[in-house]
Amino acid sequence: MKTKKVVVGAVAAAMLSLPVCSIAPAVAAGETVQISVSSAEAKAGEQFTVDVSLADIPSTGIQAIDFSIVYDNTFITIDSVKAGAITSTKAEGSDSTGGEAPIFDSSIMNEEGKVTLMWSTALEDSSYWISKDGVFCTITGTVSKSAPEGTVVDLKLAPIPRETYPGSGVLVDKIACGYFDGTNKVSYEVKSNNGKVTVPGGESKGIRGDANCNGEVRLNDAVLIMQSLGNPDVYGVNGSDPSHITEKGIANGDVVGGPDNKGGDLLTNSDALQIQKFLINLVTEL
């Protein structure tokens, strides 16, 4: 029935994100999809453009996906969202529910500092699903005229906030991505790679060795460098831990190597070792 298709097509992504769902038990696919937001630079008052891309899409394909990107609306606003090439699967012309529930949909909520993105189809034929890596959408925005030089605005991927079930008061904590196999919903794991918008200029010279950018050189700077190299998913520039290293931290921590052995070859364990030597006075400067 068409009514059933509308429910499955328009709300498929929402259903995939719910751990408790009356229509189908959850099944883990054991595969991971990467979502990445690119970075951009723009001066105060100017526009910027970033791409949101999908990678490592399993051979089964994606029938439904939805997520949000959150940002500091003090410094940027989103102007438009354009569907990317990989969303053109011919589902738009073949899914009879497409006129009532768009296959690709977005909602810009600048007052909340959020844009939501969704692609889903009621078609059970996987040849109409997203199957290729590439650009999911392109986002254009504007930097506030009052944004100071050196401002960095993170573009963070997050689940669309909704309750695990109506009235639970608990929000889902995973991005919805997967497909329906008969009555079973099959969900992929999602790895998020955040982006950022930088307002160039005005960047003060950092303290050499200050990898955590707290204004001083301590042993934890050396530790952070080693963590960022050994566990980049957690402590790298786009790491999940709040204390992850930043681009400025990388610049500060890059104290050896390069043509003059003063840095320039990005971070290595040699930089962490040099900071430790400095702290115990084996070297007098960084």
PDB file of C-alpha atoms in Angstrom:
ATOM      1  CA  MET A   1       0.000   0.000   0.000  1.00  0.00           C
ATOM      2  CA  LYS A   2       1.149   3.511  -0.720  1.00  0.00           C
ATOM      3  CA  THR A   3       0.529   4.623   2.865  1.00  0.00           C
ATOM      4  CA  LYS A   4       2.918   1.983   4.140  1.00  0.00           C
ATOM      5  CA  LYS A   5       5.559   3.082   1.645  1.00  0.00           C
ATOM      6  CA  VAL A   6       5.262   6.673   2.836  1.00  0.00           C
ATOM      7  CA  VAL A   7       5.890   5.567   6.402  1.00  0.00           C
ATOM      8  CA  VAL A   8       8.873   3.420   5.462  1.00  0.00           C
ATOM      9  CA  GLY A   9      10.361   5.915   3.012  1.00  0.00           C
ATOM     10  CA  ALA A  10       9.966   9.142   4.944  1.00  0.00           C
ATOM     11  CA  VAL A  11      10.762   7.743   8.360  1.00  0.00           C
ATOM     12  CA  ALA A  12      13.191   4.973   7.440  1.00  0.00           C
ATOM     13  CA  ALA A  13      16.228   6.849   8.706  1.00  0.00           C
ATOM     14  CA  ALA A  14      14.458   7.662  11.951  1.00  0.00           C
ATOM     15  CA  MET A  15      13.490   4.027  12.464  1.00  0.00           C
ATOM     16  CA  LEU A  16      17.068   2.887  11.884  1.00  0.00           C
ATOM     17  CA  SER A  17      18.283   5.079  14.729  1.00  0.00           C
ATOM     18  CA  LEU A  18      15.850   3.729  17.295  1.00  0.00           C
ATOM     19  CA  PRO A  19      17.154   0.942  19.547  1.00  0.00           C
ATOM     20  CA  VAL A  20      13.574   0.124  20.512  1.00  0.00           C
ATOM     21  CA  CYS A  21      11.291  -0.125  17.509  1.00  0.00           C
ATOM     22  CA  SER A  22       7.950  -1.874  17.255  1.00  0.00           C
ATOM     23  CA  ILE A  23       8.217  -2.589  13.540  1.00  0.00           C
ATOM     24  CA  ALA A  24      11.456  -4.589  13.487  1.00  0.00           C
ATOM     25  CA  PRO A  25      14.295  -5.951  15.617  1.00  0.00           C
ATOM     26  CA  ALA A  26      17.702  -4.339  15.177  1.00  0.00           C
ATOM     27  CA  VAL A  27      20.518  -6.214  13.441  1.00  0.00           C
ATOM     28  CA  ALA A  28      24.135  -5.020  13.446  1.00  0.00           C
ATOM     29  CA  ALA A  29      25.759  -5.202  10.024  1.00  0.00           C
ATOM     30  CA  GLY A  30      29.321  -5.287  11.372  1.00  0.00           C
ATOM     31  CA  GLU A  31      30.468  -2.719   8.813  1.00  0.00           C
ATOM     32  CA  THR A  32      31.456   0.943   9.143  1.00  0.00           C
ATOM     33  CA  VAL A  33      30.566   3.936   6.988  1.00  0.00           C
ATOM     34  CA  GLN A  34      32.659   7.088   7.212  1.00  0.00           C
ATOM     35  CA  ILE A  35      31.042  10.535   7.137  1.00  0.00           C
ATOM     36  CA  SER A  36      33.454  13.422   6.646  1.00  0.00           C
ATOM     37  CA  VAL A  37      32.963  17.188   6.597  1.00  0.00           C
ATOM     38  CA  SER A  38      35.646  19.164   4.776  1.00  0.00           C
ATOM     39  CA  SER A  39      37.180  22.377   6.123  1.00  0.00           C
ATOM     40  CA  ALA A  40      37.232  25.876   4.684  1.00  0.00           C
ATOM     41  CA  GLU A  41      38.642  29.356   5.245  1.00  0.00           C
ATOM     42  CA  ALA A  42      36.663  32.563   4.815  1.00  0.00           C
ATOM     43  CA  LYS A  43      37.074  36.130   5.999  1.00  0.00           C
ATOM     44  CA  ALA A  44      34.458  37.865   8.126  1.00  0.00           C
ATOM     45  CA  GLY A  45      31.377  38.600   6.015  1.00  0.00           C
ATOM     46  CA  GLU A  46      32.368  36.168   3.241  1.00  0.00           C
ATOM     47  CA  GLN A  47      30.855  32.886   2.132  1.00  0.00           C
ATOM     48  CA  PHE A  48      32.399  29.443   2.513  1.00  0.00           C
ATOM     49  CA  THR A  49      31.622  26.029   1.033  1.00  0.00           C
ATOM     50  CA  VAL A  50      32.235  22.581   2.521  1.00  0.00           C
ATOM     51  CA  ASP A  51      31.482  19.093   1.248  1.00  0.00           C
ATOM     52  CA  VAL A  52      29.944  16.317   3.311  1.00  0.00           C
ATOM     53  CA  SER A  53      31.174  12.981   1.963  1.00  0.00           C
ATOM     54  CA  LEU A  54      30.506   9.297   2.550  1.00  0.00           C
ATOM     55  CA  ALA A  55      33.191   6.629   2.246  1.00  0.00           C
ATOM     56  CA  ASP A  56      33.618   2.882   2.779  1.00  0.00           C
ATOM     57  CA  ILE A  57      29.990   2.242   1.827  1.00  0.00           C
ATOM     58  CA  PRO A  58      29.348  -1.527   2.102  1.00  0.00           C
ATOM     59  CA  SER A  59      28.399  -3.445  -1.033  1.00  0.00           C
ATOM     60  CA  THR A  60      24.828  -3.818   0.251  1.00  0.00           C
ATOM     61  CA  GLY A  61      24.361  -0.052   0.011  1.00  0.00           C
ATOM     62  CA  ILE A  62      22.522   2.515   2.118  1.00  0.00           C
ATOM     63  CA  GLN A  63      18.719   2.686   2.032  1.00  0.00           C
ATOM     64  CA  ALA A  64      18.456   5.367   4.696  1.00  0.00           C
ATOM     65  CA  ILE A  65      20.788   7.753   6.490  1.00  0.00           C
ATOM     66  CA  ASP A  66      20.229  10.842   8.588  1.00  0.00           C
ATOM     67  CA  PHE A  67      22.403  13.027  10.773  1.00  0.00           C
ATOM     68  CA  SER A  68      22.982  16.631  11.750  1.00  0.00           C
ATOM     69  CA  ILE A  69      25.864  19.087  11.667  1.00  0.00           C
ATOM     70  CA  VAL A  70      26.075  21.460  14.607  1.00  0.00           C
ATOM     71  CA  TYR A  71      28.022  24.728  14.698  1.00  0.00           C
ATOM     72  CA  ASP A  72      28.432  27.966  16.641  1.00  0.00           C
ATOM     73  CA  ASN A  73      25.804  30.286  15.147  1.00  0.00           C
ATOM     74  CA  THR A  74      27.549  33.261  16.747  1.00  0.00           C
ATOM     75  CA  PHE A  75      30.134  33.152  13.997  1.00  0.00           C
ATOM     76  CA  ILE A  76      28.572  31.390  10.997  1.00  0.00           C
ATOM     77  CA  THR A  77      25.191  30.772   9.401  1.00  0.00           C
ATOM     78  CA  ILE A  78      24.229  28.194   6.792  1.00  0.00           C
ATOM     79  CA  ASP A  79      22.720  29.549   3.580  1.00  0.00           C
ATOM     80  CA  SER A  80      22.015  26.501   1.444  1.00  0.00           C
ATOM     81  CA  VAL A  81      22.406  22.740   1.084  1.00  0.00           C
ATOM     82  CA  LYS A  82      22.793  21.045  -2.308  1.00  0.00           C
ATOM     83  CA  ALA A  83      22.488  17.283  -2.751  1.00  0.00           C
ATOM     84  CA  GLY A  84      25.688  15.595  -3.925  1.00  0.00           C
ATOM     85  CA  ALA A  85      26.276  13.283  -6.850  1.00  0.00           C
ATOM     86  CA  ILE A  86      26.025  10.024  -4.889  1.00  0.00           C
ATOM     87  CA  THR A  87      22.422  10.795  -3.901  1.00  0.00           C
ATOM     88  CA  SER A  88      21.329  10.585  -7.554  1.00  0.00           C
ATOM     89  CA  THR A  89      20.428   6.906  -7.609  1.00  0.00           C
ATOM     90  CA  LYS A  90      17.307   7.245  -9.799  1.00  0.00           C
ATOM     91  CA  ALA A  91      15.225   6.557  -6.701  1.00  0.00           C
ATOM     92  CA  GLU A  92      13.662  10.008  -7.034  1.00  0.00           C
ATOM     93  CA  GLY A  93      11.916   9.047 -10.258  1.00  0.00           C
ATOM     94  CA  SER A  94      11.098   5.483  -9.258  1.00  0.00           C
ATOM     95  CA  ASP A  95       9.922   5.799  -5.653  1.00  0.00           C
ATOM     96  CA  SER A  96       6.224   6.651  -5.754  1.00  0.00           C
ATOM     97  CA  THR A  97       6.492   8.191  -2.288  1.00  0.00           C
ATOM     98  CA  GLY A  98       9.086  10.743  -3.412  1.00  0.00           C
ATOM     99  CA  GLY A  99       6.530  13.462  -4.046  1.00  0.00           C
ATOM    100  CA  GLU A 100       5.191  13.251  -0.502  1.00  0.00           C
ATOM    101  CA  ALA A 101       8.499  12.674   1.256  1.00  0.00           C
ATOM    102  CA  PRO A 102      11.665  13.890  -0.542  1.00  0.00           C
ATOM    103  CA  ILE A 103      14.363  11.282  -1.108  1.00  0.00           C
ATOM    104  CA  PHE A 104      17.010  13.822  -0.081  1.00  0.00           C
ATOM    105  CA  ASP A 105      15.939  16.366   2.494  1.00  0.00           C
ATOM    106  CA  SER A 106      17.637  19.010   4.609  1.00  0.00           C
ATOM    107  CA  SER A 107      16.588  21.521   7.196  1.00  0.00           C
ATOM    108  CA  ILE A 108      18.621  24.601   8.120  1.00  0.00           C
ATOM    109  CA  MET A 109      18.088  25.798  11.696  1.00  0.00           C
ATOM    110  CA  ASN A 110      20.479  28.703  12.167  1.00  0.00           C
ATOM    111  CA  GLU A 111      18.698  29.780  15.325  1.00  0.00           C
ATOM    112  CA  GLU A 112      19.793  26.463  16.859  1.00  0.00           C
ATOM    113  CA  GLY A 113      23.158  26.241  15.123  1.00  0.00           C
ATOM    114  CA  LYS A 114      22.205  23.054  13.314  1.00  0.00           C
ATOM    115  CA  VAL A 115      21.467  21.638   9.879  1.00  0.00           C
ATOM    116  CA  THR A 116      19.809  18.229   9.505  1.00  0.00           C
ATOM    117  CA  LEU A 117      20.352  15.947   6.508  1.00  0.00           C
ATOM    118  CA  MET A 118      18.436  12.873   5.385  1.00  0.00           C
ATOM    119  CA  TRP A 119      18.331  10.510   2.432  1.00  0.00           C
ATOM    120  CA  SER A 120      15.924   7.565   2.346  1.00  0.00           C
ATOM    121  CA  THR A 121      13.857   5.549  -0.065  1.00  0.00           C
ATOM    122  CA  ALA A 122      11.027   3.065   0.311  1.00  0.00           C
ATOM    123  CA  LEU A 123      12.339   1.063  -2.653  1.00  0.00           C
ATOM    124  CA  GLU A 124      13.464  -2.407  -1.627  1.00  0.00           C
ATOM    125  CA  ASP A 125      15.596  -2.837  -4.756  1.00  0.00           C
ATOM    126  CA  SER A 126      19.138  -2.055  -3.584  1.00  0.00           C
ATOM    127  CA  SER A 127      20.140  -0.855  -7.064  1.00  0.00           C
ATOM    128  CA  TYR A 128      18.335   2.381  -6.105  1.00  0.00           C
ATOM    129  CA  TRP A 129      20.261   2.772  -2.842  1.00  0.00           C
ATOM    130  CA  ILE A 130      23.407   4.837  -2.222  1.00  0.00           C
ATOM    131  CA  SER A 131      26.297   2.579  -3.176  1.00  0.00           C
ATOM    132  CA  LYS A 132      29.180   4.825  -4.231  1.00  0.00           C
ATOM    133  CA  ASP A 133      31.658   6.791  -2.125  1.00  0.00           C
ATOM    134  CA  GLY A 134      31.626  10.517  -2.790  1.00  0.00           C
ATOM    135  CA  VAL A 135      29.966  13.835  -1.978  1.00  0.00           C
ATOM    136  CA  PHE A 136      26.658  13.450  -0.131  1.00  0.00           C
ATOM    137  CA  CYS A 137      25.928  17.176  -0.115  1.00  0.00           C
ATOM    138  CA  THR A 138      27.558  20.590  -0.398  1.00  0.00           C
ATOM    139  CA  ILE A 139      26.879  23.228   2.242  1.00  0.00           C
ATOM    140  CA  THR A 140      27.298  26.956   1.671  1.00  0.00           C
ATOM    141  CA  GLY A 141      27.355  29.400   4.556  1.00  0.00           C
ATOM    142  CA  THR A 142      28.457  32.867   5.591  1.00  0.00           C
ATOM    143  CA  VAL A 143      30.892  34.018   8.262  1.00  0.00           C
ATOM    144  CA  SER A 144      29.547  36.727  10.553  1.00  0.00           C
ATOM    145  CA  LYS A 145      30.866  40.216   9.836  1.00  0.00           C
ATOM    146  CA  SER A 146      31.823  40.454  13.503  1.00  0.00           C
ATOM    147  CA  ALA A 147      33.828  37.209  13.618  1.00  0.00           C
ATOM    148  CA  PRO A 148      37.368  37.972  14.875  1.00  0.00           C
ATOM    149  CA  GLU A 149      40.386  36.939  12.853  1.00  0.00           C
ATOM    150  CA  GLY A 150      41.670  33.555  13.966  1.00  0.00           C
ATOM    151  CA  THR A 151      38.184  32.266  14.852  1.00  0.00           C
ATOM    152  CA  VAL A 152      37.743  28.522  14.298  1.00  0.00           C
ATOM    153  CA  VAL A 153      34.198  27.154  14.107  1.00  0.00           C
ATOM    154  CA  ASP A 154      33.868  23.373  14.385  1.00  0.00           C
ATOM    155  CA  LEU A 155      31.391  21.576  12.113  1.00  0.00           C
ATOM    156  CA  LYS A 156      30.471  18.595  14.253  1.00  0.00           C
ATOM    157  CA  LEU A 157      28.581  15.541  13.051  1.00  0.00           C
ATOM    158  CA  ALA A 158      25.884  14.321  15.428  1.00  0.00           C
ATOM    159  CA  PRO A 159      22.715  12.210  15.479  1.00  0.00           C
ATOM    160  CA  ILE A 160      19.456  14.007  14.807  1.00  0.00           C
ATOM    161  CA  PRO A 161      18.076  14.433  18.350  1.00  0.00           C
ATOM    162  CA  ARG A 162      15.016  12.262  18.853  1.00  0.00           C
ATOM    163  CA  GLU A 163      13.790  10.087  21.681  1.00  0.00           C
ATOM    164  CA  THR A 164      14.664   6.388  21.691  1.00  0.00           C
ATOM    165  CA  TYR A 165      10.906   5.896  21.801  1.00  0.00           C
ATOM    166  CA  PRO A 166       8.079   8.390  22.353  1.00  0.00           C
ATOM    167  CA  GLY A 167       8.059   9.609  25.935  1.00  0.00           C
ATOM    168  CA  SER A 168      11.357   7.974  26.925  1.00  0.00           C
ATOM    169  CA  GLY A 169      13.100  11.278  27.573  1.00  0.00           C
ATOM    170  CA  VAL A 170      16.330   9.660  26.322  1.00  0.00           C
ATOM    171  CA  LEU A 171      17.875  10.759  23.023  1.00  0.00           C
ATOM    172  CA  VAL A 172      19.491   8.398  20.528  1.00  0.00           C
ATOM    173  CA  ASP A 173      23.282   8.512  20.578  1.00  0.00           C
ATOM    174  CA  LYS A 174      24.098   7.073  17.154  1.00  0.00           C
ATOM    175  CA  ILE A 175      23.771   8.372  13.610  1.00  0.00           C
ATOM    176  CA  ALA A 176      21.167   6.409  11.634  1.00  0.00           C
ATOM    177  CA  CYS A 177      22.617   4.576   8.638  1.00  0.00           C
ATOM    178  CA  GLY A 178      21.582   1.262   7.102  1.00  0.00           C
ATOM    179  CA  TYR A 179      18.743  -0.553   5.413  1.00  0.00           C
ATOM    180  CA  PHE A 180      15.745  -2.820   5.941  1.00  0.00           C
ATOM    181  CA  ASP A 181      16.026  -6.541   5.244  1.00  0.00           C
ATOM    182  CA  GLY A 182      12.415  -7.664   5.218  1.00  0.00           C
ATOM    183  CA  THR A 183      11.173  -6.824   8.694  1.00  0.00           C
ATOM    184  CA  ASN A 184      14.663  -6.432  10.153  1.00  0.00           C
ATOM    185  CA  LYS A 185      16.456  -3.102  10.307  1.00  0.00           C
ATOM    186  CA  VAL A 186      20.189  -3.450   9.665  1.00  0.00           C
ATOM    187  CA  SER A 187      22.410  -0.654  10.971  1.00  0.00           C
ATOM    188  CA  TYR A 188      25.969   0.238  10.029  1.00  0.00           C
ATOM    189  CA  GLU A 189      28.425   1.739  12.465  1.00  0.00           C
ATOM    190  CA  VAL A 190      29.385   5.303  11.584  1.00  0.00           C
ATOM    191  CA  LYS A 191      32.780   6.955  11.949  1.00  0.00           C
ATOM    192  CA  SER A 192      32.515  10.748  12.062  1.00  0.00           C
ATOM    193  CA  ASN A 193      35.227  13.083  10.763  1.00  0.00           C
ATOM    194  CA  ASN A 194      34.362  16.656  11.679  1.00  0.00           C
ATOM    195  CA  GLY A 195      35.242  19.752   9.683  1.00  0.00           C
ATOM    196  CA  LYS A 196      35.775  23.406  10.533  1.00  0.00           C
ATOM    197  CA  VAL A 197      35.574  26.945   9.196  1.00  0.00           C
ATOM    198  CA  THR A 198      38.545  29.184   9.953  1.00  0.00           C
ATOM    199  CA  VAL A 199      38.675  32.971   9.764  1.00  0.00           C
ATOM    200  CA  PRO A 200      42.282  33.593   8.650  1.00  0.00           C
ATOM    201  CA  GLY A 201      44.674  36.049  10.273  1.00  0.00           C
ATOM    202  CA  GLY A 202      45.067  37.286  13.804  1.00  0.00           C
ATOM    203  CA  GLU A 203      46.723  34.130  15.005  1.00  0.00           C
ATOM    204  CA  SER A 204      49.226  34.849  17.744  1.00  0.00           C
ATOM    205  CA  LYS A 205      52.532  33.031  17.713  1.00  0.00           C
ATOM    206  CA  GLY A 206      52.200  29.868  19.745  1.00  0.00           C
ATOM    207  CA  ILE A 207      54.510  28.650  22.499  1.00  0.00           C
ATOM    208  CA  ARG A 208      56.901  26.047  21.135  1.00  0.00           C
ATOM    209  CA  GLY A 209      56.202  22.720  22.796  1.00  0.00           C
ATOM    210  CA  ASP A 210      52.737  23.738  24.026  1.00  0.00           C
ATOM    211  CA  ALA A 211      50.872  20.940  22.243  1.00  0.00           C
ATOM    212  CA  ASN A 212      47.716  21.273  24.361  1.00  0.00           C
ATOM    213  CA  CYS A 213      47.667  25.087  23.919  1.00  0.00           C
ATOM    214  CA  ASN A 214      47.250  25.864  27.612  1.00  0.00           C
ATOM    215  CA  GLY A 215      49.983  28.514  27.668  1.00  0.00           C
ATOM    216  CA  GLU A 216      52.815  26.451  29.182  1.00  0.00           C
ATOM    217  CA  VAL A 217      55.069  23.521  28.363  1.00  0.00           C
ATOM    218  CA  ARG A 218      54.586  20.494  30.593  1.00  0.00           C
ATOM    219  CA  LEU A 219      54.943  16.716  30.405  1.00  0.00           C
ATOM    220  CA  ASN A 220      51.304  16.394  29.328  1.00  0.00           C
ATOM    221  CA  ASP A 221      52.264  18.132  26.066  1.00  0.00           C
ATOM    222  CA  ALA A 222      54.612  15.264  25.244  1.00  0.00           C
ATOM    223  CA  VAL A 223      51.946  12.772  26.312  1.00  0.00           C
ATOM    224  CA  LEU A 224      49.329  14.391  24.046  1.00  0.00           C
ATOM    225  CA  ILE A 225      51.691  14.210  21.063  1.00  0.00           C
ATOM    226  CA  MET A 226      52.247  10.490  21.622  1.00  0.00           C
ATOM    227  CA  GLN A 227      48.518   9.910  22.125  1.00  0.00           C
ATOM    228  CA  SER A 228      47.666  11.774  18.905  1.00  0.00           C
ATOM    229  CA  LEU A 229      50.126   9.623  16.971  1.00  0.00           C
ATOM    230  CA  GLY A 230      49.245   6.332  18.619  1.00  0.00           C
ATOM    231  CA  ASN A 231      45.465   6.763  18.769  1.00  0.00           C
ATOM    232  CA  PRO A 232      44.430   9.389  16.174  1.00  0.00           C
ATOM    233  CA  ASP A 233      40.737   8.405  16.223  1.00  0.00           C
ATOM    234  CA  VAL A 234      40.583   9.590  19.826  1.00  0.00           C
ATOM    235  CA  TYR A 235      43.357  12.188  20.168  1.00  0.00           C
ATOM    236  CA  GLY A 236      44.033  13.305  16.571  1.00  0.00           C
ATOM    237  CA  VAL A 237      42.794  16.607  15.111  1.00  0.00           C
ATOM    238  CA  ASN A 238      39.330  15.110  14.550  1.00  0.00           C
ATOM    239  CA  GLY A 239      39.511  12.844  17.589  1.00  0.00           C
ATOM    240  CA  SER A 240      36.541  11.963  19.756  1.00  0.00           C
ATOM    241  CA  ASP A 241      38.148  12.992  23.054  1.00  0.00           C
ATOM    242  CA  PRO A 242      37.485  16.630  24.064  1.00  0.00           C
ATOM    243  CA  SER A 243      41.199  17.067  24.840  1.00  0.00           C
ATOM    244  CA  HIS A 244      42.330  15.969  21.352  1.00  0.00           C
ATOM    245  CA  ILE A 245      45.166  17.858  19.701  1.00  0.00           C
ATOM    246  CA  THR A 246      44.372  20.833  17.446  1.00  0.00           C
ATOM    247  CA  GLU A 247      46.029  22.242  14.334  1.00  0.00           C
ATOM    248  CA  LYS A 248      47.612  24.939  16.492  1.00  0.00           C
ATOM    249  CA  GLY A 249      48.761  22.266  18.937  1.00  0.00           C
ATOM    250  CA  ILE A 250      50.447  20.392  16.091  1.00  0.00           C
ATOM    251  CA  ALA A 251      52.251  23.587  15.039  1.00  0.00           C
ATOM    252  CA  ASN A 252      53.343  24.246  18.629  1.00  0.00           C
ATOM    253  CA  GLY A 253      54.449  20.670  19.224  1.00  0.00           C
ATOM    254  CA  ASP A 254      56.514  20.346  16.026  1.00  0.00           C
ATOM    255  CA  VAL A 255      59.837  21.325  17.621  1.00  0.00           C
ATOM    256  CA  VAL A 256      62.397  19.080  15.894  1.00  0.00           C
ATOM    257  CA  GLY A 257      62.982  17.793  12.389  1.00  0.00           C
ATOM    258  CA  GLY A 258      62.807  19.732   9.166  1.00  0.00           C
ATOM    259  CA  PRO A 259      65.694  21.452   7.347  1.00  0.00           C
ATOM    260  CA  ASP A 260      67.098  23.199  10.452  1.00  0.00           C
ATOM    261  CA  ASN A 261      65.948  20.598  12.999  1.00  0.00           C
ATOM    262  CA  LYS A 262      63.534  23.143  14.463  1.00  0.00           C
ATOM    263  CA  GLY A 263      60.382  21.510  13.110  1.00  0.00           C
ATOM    264  CA  GLY A 264      58.578  21.477   9.822  1.00  0.00           C
ATOM    265  CA  ASP A 265      58.036  17.747   9.372  1.00  0.00           C
ATOM    266  CA  LEU A 266      54.787  17.589  11.378  1.00  0.00           C
ATOM    267  CA  LEU A 267      54.546  15.634  14.616  1.00  0.00           C
ATOM    268  CA  THR A 268      56.649  12.588  15.381  1.00  0.00           C
ATOM    269  CA  ASN A 269      57.651  10.838  18.580  1.00  0.00           C
ATOM    270  CA  SER A 270      60.924  12.766  18.311  1.00  0.00           C
ATOM    271  CA  ASP A 271      58.997  15.949  19.138  1.00  0.00           C
ATOM    272  CA  ALA A 272      57.602  14.359  22.304  1.00  0.00           C
ATOM    273  CA  LEU A 273      61.110  13.206  23.259  1.00  0.00           C
ATOM    274  CA  GLN A 274      62.557  16.685  22.657  1.00  0.00           C
ATOM    275  CA  ILE A 275      59.960  18.261  24.932  1.00  0.00           C
ATOM    276  CA  GLN A 276      60.847  15.767  27.667  1.00  0.00           C
ATOM    277  CA  LYS A 277      64.556  16.604  27.246  1.00  0.00           C
ATOM    278  CA  PHE A 278      63.683  20.287  27.585  1.00  0.00           C
ATOM    279  CA  LEU A 279      61.730  19.679  30.773  1.00  0.00           C
ATOM    280  CA  ILE A 280      64.688  17.917  32.449  1.00  0.00           C
ATOM    281  CA  ASN A 281      67.172  20.506  31.091  1.00  0.00           C
ATOM    282  CA  LEU A 282      68.954  18.209  28.647  1.00  0.00           C
ATOM    283  CA  VAL A 283      68.259  20.886  26.038  1.00  0.00           C
ATOM    284  CA  THR A 284      67.951  24.562  26.884  1.00  0.00           C
ATOM    285  CA  GLU A 285      65.388  25.637  24.260  1.00  0.00           C
ATOM    286  CA  LEU A 286      62.768  24.271  21.907  1.00  0.00           C
TER     287      LEU A 286
END
